Amino acid sequence: MRRYVIAGNWKMNFTPSEATAFINEIKPMVEGKNNCDIIFCAPFVTIASAMEAAKGSNIKIGAQNVHFEEKGAFTGEVSAKMLKEIGVEYVIIGHSERRQYFGETDHTVNLRTKAALAAGLKVLLCLGEVKEERLAGITNEVVAMQTKLDLAGISAEELKNVIIAYEPVWAIGTGLTATPEQADETCGVIRDVVADLYGRDVAEELIIQYGGSMNDKNANELLSKVNVDGGLIGGASLVAEKFTAIVDAAQ
Ligand code: 13P
């Protein structure tokens, strides 16, 4: 039985004080809703205040990226050791916005994932096809390739600390959502690739989230699908009522 994981990706939203206010607002709303893990991935400078506000609750705070080197001349980057030291447990890696705007490739996604896992972090690994790839009918090939490249060199033991977030790029921030059938099918393809790589038992344990305009209206149907084990939520993670409704859908 896989456990639902409902994660908010705040992206470049919420200053430290805004995050404190948001966590204080949503904390009582999700209290006792323990049938899923609840995570918010915050901008680096906002992590500490969000964590402070979330103390003692069922909300965990994660980061949105991590570098693959331990330290050194990498201006603007943050290492896994730094995140660990402040108590971060989860980190998003390979989000399509990093791939689109910041030159992230499957190779660097793989390096970052390995570094995060080696440091004891849990990874929300994002992948998904762009619109042209879906229209060309090559979604399955694209997500299979990304899965293989992004997980290269990662052991079955390490994979226990990986969650895959299937995020079709055309559905992110667009209000277009994959149909529950599309989400289920493509998450199933990812699971099959993982089964080829690691065996069926490992694949059945793997948590695969759907992300892309998931909201309070469509979460129920998406989460009812057998291969969809949670959500990675952008816009709706900034609104306490909407995010709470998604948590409710996972109860
Ligand atoms: P939206 O929910 O705003 O479409 O964003 C999804 C996403 O990118 C989560 O990582």
PDB file of N, CA and C in Angstrom, residues 134-178:
ATOM      1  N   ARG A 134       3.859  15.392 -26.590  1.00  0.00           N
ATOM      2  CA  ARG A 134       2.563  14.704 -26.426  1.00  0.00           C
ATOM      3  C   ARG A 134       1.829  14.653 -27.755  1.00  0.00           C
ATOM      4  N   LEU A 135       1.830  15.797 -28.487  1.00  0.00           N
ATOM      5  CA  LEU A 135       1.111  15.834 -29.769  1.00  0.00           C
ATOM      6  C   LEU A 135       1.736  14.890 -30.790  1.00  0.00           C
ATOM      7  N   ALA A 136       3.036  14.706 -30.689  1.00  0.00           N
ATOM      8  CA  ALA A 136       3.723  13.805 -31.622  1.00  0.00           C
ATOM      9  C   ALA A 136       3.565  12.339 -31.219  1.00  0.00           C
ATOM     10  N   GLY A 137       2.919  12.091 -30.088  1.00  0.00           N
ATOM     11  CA  GLY A 137       2.682  10.707 -29.663  1.00  0.00           C
ATOM     12  C   GLY A 137       3.903  10.023 -29.083  1.00  0.00           C
ATOM     13  N   ILE A 138       4.860  10.815 -28.576  1.00  0.00           N
ATOM     14  CA  ILE A 138       6.085  10.188 -28.046  1.00  0.00           C
ATOM     15  C   ILE A 138       6.237  10.395 -26.528  1.00  0.00           C
ATOM     16  N   THR A 139       5.123  10.668 -25.860  1.00  0.00           N
ATOM     17  CA  THR A 139       5.166  10.881 -24.408  1.00  0.00           C
ATOM     18  C   THR A 139       5.827   9.697 -23.688  1.00  0.00           C
ATOM     19  N   ASN A 140       5.405   8.497 -24.031  1.00  0.00           N
ATOM     20  CA  ASN A 140       5.925   7.326 -23.313  1.00  0.00           C
ATOM     21  C   ASN A 140       7.436   7.193 -23.471  1.00  0.00           C
ATOM     22  N   GLU A 141       7.891   7.426 -24.710  1.00  0.00           N
ATOM     23  CA  GLU A 141       9.328   7.337 -24.957  1.00  0.00           C
ATOM     24  C   GLU A 141      10.076   8.411 -24.172  1.00  0.00           C
ATOM     25  N   VAL A 142       9.522   9.618 -24.156  1.00  0.00           N
ATOM     26  CA  VAL A 142      10.190  10.735 -23.484  1.00  0.00           C
ATOM     27  C   VAL A 142      10.297  10.470 -21.979  1.00  0.00           C
ATOM     28  N   VAL A 143       9.191  10.088 -21.350  1.00  0.00           N
ATOM     29  CA  VAL A 143       9.260   9.882 -19.889  1.00  0.00           C
ATOM     30  C   VAL A 143      10.102   8.647 -19.549  1.00  0.00           C
ATOM     31  N   ALA A 144      10.110   7.673 -20.437  1.00  0.00           N
ATOM     32  CA  ALA A 144      10.952   6.481 -20.194  1.00  0.00           C
ATOM     33  C   ALA A 144      12.425   6.878 -20.226  1.00  0.00           C
ATOM     34  N   MET A 145      12.772   7.694 -21.224  1.00  0.00           N
ATOM     35  CA  MET A 145      14.167   8.125 -21.345  1.00  0.00           C
ATOM     36  C   MET A 145      14.576   8.972 -20.141  1.00  0.00           C
ATOM     37  N   GLN A 146      13.712   9.912 -19.768  1.00  0.00           N
ATOM     38  CA  GLN A 146      14.030  10.765 -18.615  1.00  0.00           C
ATOM     39  C   GLN A 146      14.191   9.916 -17.354  1.00  0.00           C
ATOM     40  N   THR A 147      13.297   8.967 -17.159  1.00  0.00           N
ATOM     41  CA  THR A 147      13.364   8.119 -15.970  1.00  0.00           C
ATOM     42  C   THR A 147      14.706   7.386 -15.927  1.00  0.00           C
ATOM     43  N   LYS A 148      15.089   6.809 -17.067  1.00  0.00           N
ATOM     44  CA  LYS A 148      16.352   6.049 -17.097  1.00  0.00           C
ATOM     45  C   LYS A 148      17.556   6.954 -16.863  1.00  0.00           C
ATOM     46  N   LEU A 149      17.584   8.102 -17.527  1.00  0.00           N
ATOM     47  CA  LEU A 149      18.738   9.000 -17.395  1.00  0.00           C
ATOM     48  C   LEU A 149      18.801   9.616 -15.997  1.00  0.00           C
ATOM     49  N   ASP A 150      17.655  10.026 -15.483  1.00  0.00           N
ATOM     50  CA  ASP A 150      17.651  10.726 -14.194  1.00  0.00           C
ATOM     51  C   ASP A 150      18.000   9.781 -13.044  1.00  0.00           C
ATOM     52  N   LEU A 151      17.683   8.492 -13.217  1.00  0.00           N
ATOM     53  CA  LEU A 151      17.940   7.517 -12.147  1.00  0.00           C
ATOM     54  C   LEU A 151      19.232   6.719 -12.364  1.00  0.00           C
ATOM     55  N   ALA A 152      19.980   7.065 -13.392  1.00  0.00           N
ATOM     56  CA  ALA A 152      21.191   6.290 -13.705  1.00  0.00           C
ATOM     57  C   ALA A 152      22.115   6.218 -12.493  1.00  0.00           C
ATOM     58  N   GLY A 153      22.534   5.023 -12.147  1.00  0.00           N
ATOM     59  CA  GLY A 153      23.507   4.857 -11.062  1.00  0.00           C
ATOM     60  C   GLY A 153      22.908   4.912  -9.666  1.00  0.00           C
ATOM     61  N   ILE A 154      21.605   5.007  -9.580  1.00  0.00           N
ATOM     62  CA  ILE A 154      20.945   5.058  -8.271  1.00  0.00           C
ATOM     63  C   ILE A 154      20.475   3.650  -7.888  1.00  0.00           C
ATOM     64  N   SER A 155      20.822   3.223  -6.691  1.00  0.00           N
ATOM     65  CA  SER A 155      20.527   1.844  -6.286  1.00  0.00           C
ATOM     66  C   SER A 155      19.066   1.700  -5.851  1.00  0.00           C
ATOM     67  N   ALA A 156      18.614   0.466  -5.779  1.00  0.00           N
ATOM     68  CA  ALA A 156      17.241   0.199  -5.320  1.00  0.00           C
ATOM     69  C   ALA A 156      17.058   0.711  -3.896  1.00  0.00           C
ATOM     70  N   GLU A 157      18.101   0.580  -3.091  1.00  0.00           N
ATOM     71  CA  GLU A 157      18.039   1.062  -1.706  1.00  0.00           C
ATOM     72  C   GLU A 157      17.857   2.588  -1.680  1.00  0.00           C
ATOM     73  N   GLU A 158      18.636   3.268  -2.540  1.00  0.00           N
ATOM     74  CA  GLU A 158      18.525   4.738  -2.604  1.00  0.00           C
ATOM     75  C   GLU A 158      17.165   5.174  -3.152  1.00  0.00           C
ATOM     76  N   LEU A 159      16.632   4.366  -4.054  1.00  0.00           N
ATOM     77  CA  LEU A 159      15.356   4.726  -4.691  1.00  0.00           C
ATOM     78  C   LEU A 159      14.216   4.837  -3.672  1.00  0.00           C
ATOM     79  N   LYS A 160      14.393   4.199  -2.515  1.00  0.00           N
ATOM     80  CA  LYS A 160      13.363   4.309  -1.464  1.00  0.00           C
ATOM     81  C   LYS A 160      13.186   5.753  -1.017  1.00  0.00           C
ATOM     82  N   ASN A 161      14.218   6.571  -1.244  1.00  0.00           N
ATOM     83  CA  ASN A 161      14.140   7.982  -0.858  1.00  0.00           C
ATOM     84  C   ASN A 161      13.834   8.888  -2.047  1.00  0.00           C
ATOM     85  N   VAL A 162      13.341   8.282  -3.118  1.00  0.00           N
ATOM     86  CA  VAL A 162      12.963   9.071  -4.299  1.00  0.00           C
ATOM     87  C   VAL A 162      11.455   8.970  -4.524  1.00  0.00           C
ATOM     88  N   ILE A 163      10.861  10.121  -4.752  1.00  0.00           N
ATOM     89  CA  ILE A 163       9.486  10.210  -5.231  1.00  0.00           C
ATOM     90  C   ILE A 163       9.579  10.782  -6.629  1.00  0.00           C
ATOM     91  N   ILE A 164       8.879  10.201  -7.579  1.00  0.00           N
ATOM     92  CA  ILE A 164       8.870  10.794  -8.920  1.00  0.00           C
ATOM     93  C   ILE A 164       7.612  11.635  -9.072  1.00  0.00           C
ATOM     94  N   ALA A 165       7.798  12.848  -9.569  1.00  0.00           N
ATOM     95  CA  ALA A 165       6.649  13.710  -9.864  1.00  0.00           C
ATOM     96  C   ALA A 165       6.517  13.790 -11.387  1.00  0.00           C
ATOM     97  N   TYR A 166       5.463  13.175 -11.896  1.00  0.00           N
ATOM     98  CA  TYR A 166       5.196  13.283 -13.334  1.00  0.00           C
ATOM     99  C   TYR A 166       4.471  14.596 -13.590  1.00  0.00           C
ATOM    100  N   GLU A 167       5.157  15.502 -14.255  1.00  0.00           N
ATOM    101  CA  GLU A 167       4.578  16.818 -14.520  1.00  0.00           C
ATOM    102  C   GLU A 167       4.629  17.117 -16.020  1.00  0.00           C
ATOM    103  N   PRO A 168       3.527  16.863 -16.736  1.00  0.00           N
ATOM    104  CA  PRO A 168       3.505  17.237 -18.144  1.00  0.00           C
ATOM    105  C   PRO A 168       3.673  18.754 -18.262  1.00  0.00           C
ATOM    106  N   VAL A 169       4.670  19.185 -19.010  1.00  0.00           N
ATOM    107  CA  VAL A 169       5.039  20.603 -19.012  1.00  0.00           C
ATOM    108  C   VAL A 169       3.887  21.473 -19.503  1.00  0.00           C
ATOM    109  N   TRP A 170       3.104  20.937 -20.413  1.00  0.00           N
ATOM    110  CA  TRP A 170       1.980  21.696 -20.973  1.00  0.00           C
ATOM    111  C   TRP A 170       0.860  21.919 -19.961  1.00  0.00           C
ATOM    112  N   ALA A 171       0.916  21.217 -18.858  1.00  0.00           N
ATOM    113  CA  ALA A 171      -0.137  21.348 -17.838  1.00  0.00           C
ATOM    114  C   ALA A 171       0.296  22.244 -16.687  1.00  0.00           C
ATOM    115  N   ILE A 172       1.553  22.678 -16.682  1.00  0.00           N
ATOM    116  CA  ILE A 172       2.069  23.434 -15.540  1.00  0.00           C
ATOM    117  C   ILE A 172       1.715  24.910 -15.663  1.00  0.00           C
ATOM    118  N   GLY A 173       0.949  25.387 -14.709  1.00  0.00           N
ATOM    119  CA  GLY A 173       0.618  26.808 -14.665  1.00  0.00           C
ATOM    120  C   GLY A 173      -0.291  27.262 -15.791  1.00  0.00           C
ATOM    121  N   THR A 174      -0.863  26.332 -16.515  1.00  0.00           N
ATOM    122  CA  THR A 174      -1.662  26.682 -17.689  1.00  0.00           C
ATOM    123  C   THR A 174      -3.153  26.533 -17.444  1.00  0.00           C
ATOM    124  N   GLY A 175      -3.510  25.879 -16.329  1.00  0.00           N
ATOM    125  CA  GLY A 175      -4.919  25.581 -16.112  1.00  0.00           C
ATOM    126  C   GLY A 175      -5.354  24.342 -16.888  1.00  0.00           C
ATOM    127  N   LEU A 176      -4.507  23.876 -17.788  1.00  0.00           N
ATOM    128  CA  LEU A 176      -4.790  22.617 -18.487  1.00  0.00           C
ATOM    129  C   LEU A 176      -4.306  21.486 -17.595  1.00  0.00           C
ATOM    130  N   THR A 177      -5.146  20.537 -17.326  1.00  0.00           N
ATOM    131  CA  THR A 177      -4.726  19.404 -16.509  1.00  0.00           C
ATOM    132  C   THR A 177      -4.737  18.164 -17.388  1.00  0.00           C
ATOM    133  N   ALA A 178      -3.795  17.268 -17.163  1.00  0.00           N
ATOM    134  CA  ALA A 178      -3.900  15.969 -17.828  1.00  0.00           C
ATOM    135  C   ALA A 178      -5.202  15.325 -17.352  1.00  0.00           C
TER     136      ALA A 178
END
